[in-house]
Tab-separated table of C-alpha atoms in Angstrom:
chain	number	residue	atom	x	y	z
T	194	UNK	CA	0.035	0.023	0.008
T	195	UNK	CA	2.825	2.418	0.892
T	196	UNK	CA	4.499	1.722	-2.441
T	197	UNK	CA	1.228	2.338	-4.350
T	198	UNK	CA	0.670	5.619	-2.509
T	199	UNK	CA	4.258	6.717	-3.321
T	200	UNK	CA	3.708	5.836	-7.005
T	201	UNK	CA	0.400	7.770	-6.977
T	202	UNK	CA	2.028	10.857	-5.385
T	203	UNK	CA	4.938	10.939	-7.885
T	204	UNK	CA	2.519	10.377	-10.754
T	205	UNK	CA	0.358	13.295	-9.649
T	206	UNK	CA	3.474	15.466	-9.389
T	207	UNK	CA	4.416	14.566	-12.956
T	208	UNK	CA	0.822	15.281	-14.102
T	209	UNK	CA	0.909	18.638	-12.349
T	210	UNK	CA	4.088	19.628	-14.149
T	211	UNK	CA	2.598	18.589	-17.465
T	212	UNK	CA	-0.715	20.449	-16.963
T	213	UNK	CA	1.086	23.609	-15.759
T	214	UNK	CA	2.989	23.560	-19.035
T	215	UNK	CA	-0.276	23.045	-20.962
T	216	UNK	CA	-1.897	25.958	-19.086
T	217	UNK	CA	1.029	28.201	-19.950
T	218	UNK	CA	0.664	27.306	-23.616
T	219	UNK	CA	-3.105	28.035	-23.507
T	220	UNK	CA	-2.516	31.412	-21.864
T	221	UNK	CA	0.122	32.301	-24.487
T	222	UNK	CA	-2.168	31.631	-27.444
T	223	UNK	CA	-3.435	34.355	-29.745
T	224	UNK	CA	-6.865	35.951	-29.829
T	225	UNK	CA	-7.384	34.152	-33.215
T	226	UNK	CA	-6.907	30.801	-31.425
T	227	UNK	CA	-9.352	31.729	-28.647
T	228	UNK	CA	-12.024	32.597	-31.229
T	229	UNK	CA	-11.417	29.346	-33.033
T	230	UNK	CA	-11.537	27.301	-29.833
T	231	UNK	CA	-14.773	28.860	-28.622
T	232	UNK	CA	-16.694	28.902	-31.937
T	233	UNK	CA	-14.761	26.572	-34.309
T	234	UNK	CA	-16.529	23.438	-32.994
T	235	UNK	CA	-19.763	24.476	-34.839
T	236	UNK	CA	-20.105	23.371	-38.450
T	237	UNK	CA	-21.556	26.721	-39.645
T	238	UNK	CA	-18.526	28.573	-38.266
T	239	UNK	CA	-16.159	25.975	-39.765
T	240	UNK	CA	-17.728	26.429	-43.214
T	241	UNK	CA	-17.675	30.257	-42.902
T	242	UNK	CA	-13.981	30.292	-41.915
T	243	UNK	CA	-13.025	27.746	-44.594
T	244	UNK	CA	-14.637	29.990	-47.223
T	245	UNK	CA	-12.682	32.931	-45.835
T	246	UNK	CA	-9.342	31.144	-45.961
T	247	UNK	CA	-10.056	29.756	-49.417
T	248	UNK	CA	-10.251	33.343	-50.662
T	249	UNK	CA	-6.936	34.155	-48.947
T	250	UNK	CA	-4.824	31.083	-49.759
T	251	UNK	CA	-5.254	28.957	-52.808
T	252	UNK	CA	-4.152	25.333	-52.264
T	253	UNK	CA	-0.974	24.490	-54.099
T	254	UNK	CA	-0.709	21.199	-56.025
T	255	UNK	CA	2.601	19.337	-55.610
T	256	UNK	CA	4.280	17.018	-58.070
T	257	UNK	CA	3.863	13.562	-56.527
T	258	UNK	CA	6.579	11.589	-58.358
T	259	UNK	CA	9.098	11.975	-55.531
T	260	UNK	CA	6.711	10.884	-52.835
T	261	UNK	CA	7.662	8.093	-50.404
T	262	UNK	CA	4.054	6.779	-50.742
T	263	UNK	CA	3.880	5.679	-54.327
T	264	UNK	CA	1.032	3.300	-53.551
T	265	UNK	CA	-1.308	6.016	-52.312
T	266	UNK	CA	-4.215	7.392	-54.359
T	267	UNK	CA	-4.643	10.948	-53.118
T	268	UNK	CA	-8.280	11.319	-54.160
T	269	UNK	CA	-9.223	7.997	-52.620
T	270	UNK	CA	-7.666	9.050	-49.277
T	271	UNK	CA	-9.465	12.416	-49.296
T	272	UNK	CA	-12.850	10.784	-50.112
T	273	UNK	CA	-12.397	8.412	-47.177
T	274	UNK	CA	-11.564	11.347	-44.907
T	275	UNK	CA	-14.608	13.313	-46.006
T	276	UNK	CA	-16.869	10.343	-45.326
T	277	UNK	CA	-15.228	8.683	-42.298
T	278	UNK	CA	-12.653	11.093	-40.976
T	279	UNK	CA	-10.188	8.174	-41.339
T	280	UNK	CA	-8.061	6.334	-43.892
T	281	UNK	CA	-6.083	3.192	-43.126
T	282	UNK	CA	-3.159	1.680	-45.024
T	283	UNK	CA	-0.395	4.311	-45.541
T	284	UNK	CA	2.793	2.207	-45.480
T	285	UNK	CA	6.092	3.741	-44.425
T	286	UNK	CA	9.082	1.957	-46.099
T	287	UNK	CA	11.263	-0.212	-43.821
T	288	UNK	CA	14.329	2.009	-44.370
T	289	UNK	CA	12.399	5.014	-43.045
T	290	UNK	CA	11.142	3.034	-40.044
T	291	UNK	CA	14.730	2.000	-39.253
T	292	UNK	CA	16.017	5.554	-39.465
T	293	UNK	CA	13.397	6.942	-37.087
T	294	UNK	CA	13.847	4.000	-34.667
T	295	UNK	CA	17.617	4.551	-34.670
T	296	UNK	CA	17.011	8.240	-33.846
T	297	UNK	CA	14.753	7.206	-30.926
T	298	UNK	CA	17.319	4.778	-29.622
T	299	UNK	CA	20.167	7.277	-29.971
T	300	UNK	CA	18.462	10.239	-28.277
T	301	UNK	CA	16.938	10.688	-24.802
T	302	UNK	CA	13.175	10.950	-24.298
T	303	UNK	CA	11.369	12.524	-21.358
T	304	UNK	CA	9.119	10.769	-18.863
T	305	UNK	CA	5.529	11.933	-19.472
T	306	UNK	CA	7.024	14.912	-21.312
T	307	UNK	CA	8.699	16.274	-18.137
T	308	UNK	CA	11.956	17.977	-19.110
T	309	UNK	CA	13.400	17.079	-15.748
T	310	UNK	CA	12.914	13.352	-16.368
T	311	UNK	CA	15.384	12.614	-19.210
T	312	UNK	CA	16.354	9.012	-20.008
T	313	UNK	CA	17.528	6.705	-22.768
T	314	UNK	CA	14.756	4.315	-23.864
T	315	UNK	CA	16.918	1.267	-23.185
T	316	UNK	CA	17.420	2.442	-19.648
T	317	UNK	CA	13.838	3.211	-18.752
T	318	UNK	CA	13.540	0.775	-15.856
T	319	UNK	CA	16.734	2.069	-14.261
T	320	UNK	CA	15.541	5.700	-14.807
T	321	UNK	CA	12.184	4.947	-13.166
T	322	UNK	CA	13.932	3.521	-10.184
T	323	UNK	CA	16.334	6.531	-10.073
T	324	UNK	CA	13.526	9.095	-10.360
T	325	UNK	CA	11.187	7.173	-8.044
T	326	UNK	CA	8.257	7.059	-10.420
T	327	UNK	CA	6.802	5.161	-13.364
T	328	UNK	CA	6.305	6.695	-16.805
T	329	UNK	CA	3.270	6.368	-19.011
T	330	UNK	CA	4.972	8.084	-21.935
T	331	UNK	CA	8.510	8.717	-23.210
T	332	UNK	CA	8.224	11.889	-25.325
T	333	UNK	CA	10.929	13.234	-27.659
T	334	UNK	CA	11.577	16.926	-28.170
T	335	UNK	CA	12.971	18.465	-31.354
T	336	UNK	CA	12.720	15.146	-33.210
T	337	UNK	CA	11.078	16.854	-36.224
T	338	UNK	CA	14.099	19.214	-36.369
T	339	UNK	CA	16.864	16.774	-35.643
T	340	UNK	CA	15.628	13.618	-37.474
T	341	UNK	CA	15.882	14.084	-41.261
T	342	UNK	CA	13.317	11.350	-41.992
T	343	UNK	CA	10.639	13.087	-39.930
T	344	UNK	CA	11.511	16.400	-41.461
T	345	UNK	CA	11.208	14.971	-44.978
T	346	UNK	CA	7.866	13.256	-44.187
T	347	UNK	CA	6.411	16.602	-43.232
T	348	UNK	CA	7.342	17.812	-46.720
T	349	UNK	CA	6.186	14.702	-48.694
T	350	UNK	CA	4.273	15.860	-51.731
T	351	UNK	CA	1.465	13.317	-51.354
T	352	UNK	CA	0.888	14.147	-47.719
T	353	UNK	CA	0.832	17.850	-48.600
T	354	UNK	CA	-1.649	17.241	-51.428
T	355	UNK	CA	-3.932	15.119	-49.227
T	356	UNK	CA	-3.812	17.813	-46.558
T	357	UNK	CA	-4.522	20.610	-49.038
T	358	UNK	CA	-7.417	18.799	-50.761
T	359	UNK	CA	-9.014	17.887	-47.421
T	360	UNK	CA	-8.476	21.324	-45.780
T	361	UNK	CA	-9.353	23.045	-49.067
T	362	UNK	CA	-6.625	25.649	-48.497
T	363	UNK	CA	-2.852	25.668	-48.487
T	364	UNK	CA	-1.992	23.532	-45.515
T	365	UNK	CA	0.459	24.347	-42.712
T	366	UNK	CA	2.660	21.783	-41.009
T	367	UNK	CA	1.816	22.796	-37.413
T	368	UNK	CA	3.849	20.107	-35.619
T	369	UNK	CA	5.106	16.575	-35.288
T	370	UNK	CA	5.409	14.265	-32.265
T	371	UNK	CA	7.386	11.115	-31.556
T	372	UNK	CA	6.709	9.163	-28.345
T	373	UNK	CA	6.739	5.798	-26.631
T	374	UNK	CA	3.712	4.455	-24.711
T	375	UNK	CA	4.520	2.147	-21.811
T	376	UNK	CA	2.321	-0.329	-19.903
T	377	UNK	CA	1.044	1.474	-16.828
T	378	UNK	CA	1.634	0.109	-13.325
T	379	UNK	CA	-1.464	-0.978	-11.386
T	380	UNK	CA	-1.315	2.135	-9.235
T	381	UNK	CA	-1.231	4.511	-12.240
T	382	UNK	CA	-3.841	2.524	-14.168
T	383	UNK	CA	-6.325	2.495	-11.293
T	384	UNK	CA	-5.677	5.977	-9.931
T	385	UNK	CA	-5.872	8.243	-12.939
T	386	UNK	CA	-6.418	8.010	-16.702
T	387	UNK	CA	-4.313	9.897	-19.162
T	388	UNK	CA	-6.162	12.253	-21.536
T	389	UNK	CA	-4.889	10.524	-24.708
T	390	UNK	CA	-6.114	7.139	-23.354
T	391	UNK	CA	-9.721	8.284	-22.751
T	392	UNK	CA	-12.172	8.989	-25.638
T	393	UNK	CA	-11.957	12.621	-26.687
T	394	UNK	CA	-11.772	14.874	-29.696
T	395	UNK	CA	-9.182	17.552	-30.508
T	396	UNK	CA	-10.025	21.087	-31.598
T	397	UNK	CA	-6.806	22.523	-32.948
T	398	UNK	CA	-8.211	24.515	-35.890
T	399	UNK	CA	-11.293	24.871	-38.058
T	400	UNK	CA	-10.115	21.766	-39.891
T	401	UNK	CA	-7.031	19.645	-39.266
T	402	UNK	CA	-5.447	16.450	-40.382
T	403	UNK	CA	-3.041	14.140	-38.582
T	404	UNK	CA	-0.889	11.342	-40.067
T	405	UNK	CA	0.165	8.513	-37.744
T	406	UNK	CA	2.843	5.955	-38.242
T	407	UNK	CA	3.434	2.932	-36.062
T	408	UNK	CA	7.261	2.407	-35.585
T	409	UNK	CA	6.853	-0.753	-33.586
T	410	UNK	CA	4.557	-3.711	-34.157
T	411	UNK	CA	1.230	-2.758	-32.611
T	412	UNK	CA	-1.320	-5.393	-31.529
T	413	UNK	CA	-4.182	-5.154	-29.031
T	414	UNK	CA	-1.530	-5.622	-26.298
T	415	UNK	CA	0.708	-2.744	-27.497
T	416	UNK	CA	-1.739	0.157	-27.154
T	417	UNK	CA	-3.401	0.637	-30.549
T	418	UNK	CA	-5.206	3.815	-31.649
T	419	UNK	CA	-9.005	3.730	-31.586
T	420	UNK	CA	-11.272	5.969	-33.675
T	421	UNK	CA	-15.018	6.420	-34.002
T	422	UNK	CA	-15.614	6.371	-37.720
T	423	UNK	CA	-17.592	9.395	-39.005
T	424	UNK	CA	-17.642	11.134	-35.633
T	425	UNK	CA	-15.988	14.286	-37.179
T	426	UNK	CA	-19.357	15.011	-38.734
T	427	UNK	CA	-21.632	13.883	-35.981
T	428	UNK	CA	-21.519	15.053	-32.324
T	429	UNK	CA	-24.374	15.545	-29.900
T	430	UNK	CA	-24.932	19.049	-28.684
T	431	UNK	CA	-23.589	18.319	-25.219
T	432	UNK	CA	-20.163	17.443	-26.756
T	433	UNK	CA	-20.081	20.690	-28.696
T	434	UNK	CA	-21.135	22.934	-25.863
T	435	UNK	CA	-18.818	21.472	-23.244
T	436	UNK	CA	-15.225	22.635	-22.867
T	437	UNK	CA	-14.484	19.217	-21.292
T	438	UNK	CA	-13.201	16.973	-24.041
T	439	UNK	CA	-13.135	13.617	-22.302
T	440	UNK	CA	-15.962	11.083	-22.885
T	441	UNK	CA	-16.733	7.921	-21.015
T	442	UNK	CA	-16.554	4.622	-22.847
T	443	UNK	CA	-20.186	3.940	-22.126
T	444	UNK	CA	-21.327	7.420	-23.282
T	445	UNK	CA	-19.488	6.945	-26.596
T	446	UNK	CA	-20.944	3.465	-27.108
T	447	UNK	CA	-24.434	4.583	-26.302
T	448	UNK	CA	-24.298	7.451	-28.789
T	449	UNK	CA	-22.256	5.946	-31.664
T	450	UNK	CA	-22.678	2.196	-31.172
T	451	UNK	CA	-19.956	-0.414	-31.344
T	452	UNK	CA	-20.018	-0.851	-35.090
T	453	UNK	CA	-18.330	2.484	-35.683
T	454	UNK	CA	-15.415	1.844	-33.316
T	455	UNK	CA	-12.237	1.105	-35.309
T	456	UNK	CA	-9.311	-0.368	-33.353
T	457	UNK	CA	-6.181	0.153	-35.478
T	458	UNK	CA	-3.457	-2.561	-35.245
T	459	UNK	CA	-0.595	-3.048	-37.655
T	460	UNK	CA	3.109	-3.849	-38.018
T	461	UNK	CA	5.913	-1.304	-37.805
T	462	UNK	CA	5.506	1.041	-40.743
T	463	UNK	CA	1.702	0.870	-40.820
T	464	UNK	CA	0.174	4.347	-41.108
T	465	UNK	CA	-3.181	6.033	-41.196
T	466	UNK	CA	-4.523	9.522	-41.371
T	467	UNK	CA	-7.331	10.947	-39.249
T	468	UNK	CA	-9.308	14.147	-38.759
T	469	UNK	CA	-8.572	14.735	-35.027
T	470	UNK	CA	-12.077	16.155	-34.607
T	471	UNK	CA	-13.121	12.503	-34.673
T	472	UNK	CA	-13.655	11.012	-31.245
T	473	UNK	CA	-10.578	8.870	-30.601
T	474	UNK	CA	-8.188	7.532	-27.967
T	475	UNK	CA	-5.077	5.388	-27.536
T	476	UNK	CA	-5.471	2.156	-25.593
T	477	UNK	CA	-2.848	1.762	-22.801
T	478	UNK	CA	-0.407	-1.062	-23.640
T	479	UNK	CA	-0.772	-4.142	-21.495
T	480	UNK	CA	2.566	-5.646	-22.520
T	481	UNK	CA	5.223	-4.341	-24.865
T	482	UNK	CA	5.950	-0.711	-25.625
T	483	UNK	CA	4.663	1.249	-28.635
T	484	UNK	CA	6.625	3.883	-30.567
T	485	UNK	CA	4.456	6.183	-32.782
T	486	UNK	CA	4.944	9.259	-34.910
T	487	UNK	CA	2.283	11.860	-35.616
T	488	UNK	CA	2.508	14.614	-38.198
T	489	UNK	CA	-0.075	17.411	-37.978
T	490	UNK	CA	-1.400	19.661	-40.710
T	491	UNK	CA	-3.923	22.487	-40.259
T	492	UNK	CA	-5.066	25.761	-41.775
T	493	UNK	CA	-3.244	27.905	-39.177
T	494	UNK	CA	-0.191	27.459	-36.988
T	495	UNK	CA	-0.953	28.989	-33.621
T	496	UNK	CA	2.599	28.286	-32.476
T	497	UNK	CA	1.913	25.758	-29.673
T	498	UNK	CA	1.750	22.351	-31.377
T	499	UNK	CA	4.753	20.241	-32.109
T	500	UNK	CA	7.798	18.946	-30.248
T	501	UNK	CA	10.092	21.953	-30.369
T	502	UNK	CA	11.866	23.137	-27.207
T	503	UNK	CA	14.631	25.597	-27.889
T	504	UNK	CA	16.174	25.255	-24.434
T	505	UNK	CA	17.211	21.675	-25.213
T	506	UNK	CA	18.988	22.798	-28.390
T	507	UNK	CA	21.658	24.291	-26.173
T	508	UNK	CA	22.639	20.715	-25.353
T	509	UNK	CA	25.501	19.815	-27.602
T	510	UNK	CA	24.348	16.182	-27.813
T	511	UNK	CA	21.088	17.252	-29.492
T	512	UNK	CA	22.826	19.591	-31.826
T	513	UNK	CA	25.115	16.801	-33.055
T	514	UNK	CA	22.632	13.936	-33.057
T	515	UNK	CA	21.382	14.764	-36.519
């Protein structure tokens, strides 16, 4: 019991550090973001703002011959996104998976995103013992800047064309994330749920798109992503009016039914794209860790998404890891 209480206390401290950082980001956002966050959840406002941005920025069409994803049909992906908010089956070549994995194994990540909890992935258990707490996540900072493969993916012409056709304006790469998910201890699992592992939807802009790539084999035991198909176009009024984004499992099932729940498993390199306004979550791993990459496109860049932390760039090991 004493050990569980200690784990709970250290976990809550880590959560407090994380949410203080989130609050600071929210307070630093622009008035344009505040307007979007308050009103952008309503379809009439989304349509109005999309029409406005279409007049300001015409979507550019990129030559796709140099894309990593030669198998993809851009129009097919966009049609699936419009209908379901989701498209499965974007395959990242093995060489790209290896390069990003090598980056992850070569550079330190941070326990639950806390900059004071740095550790090498291979030394996680020792780090948890040293810091006196367990980690739910191992998040990387500046990966999109320091890993050439991630940087190139954010500029892939097919991904850019998919984003532009779905957003209907010239898209902006607003951020990328690379992180490990770890099986939670019993104390963490029973005491508190992480936001990303409870059904929710994200409101980052009037319309957004997020590409995900599994960089480790992901089965039901490794924490797969779960999405409610078509939920980007259908939300009950209580969801839209509430500033609280988390939804209980039973509430989601009662409203959408089980037939629309898509649990996404796949080998390393398996990718998919999702409108993050869909109701979604990540299952917590039960055994085995999961490494995943997300690349986010939107209409606007409000300056708070992504993995960049300039203070860490002063560290010579990060400057030379590229």
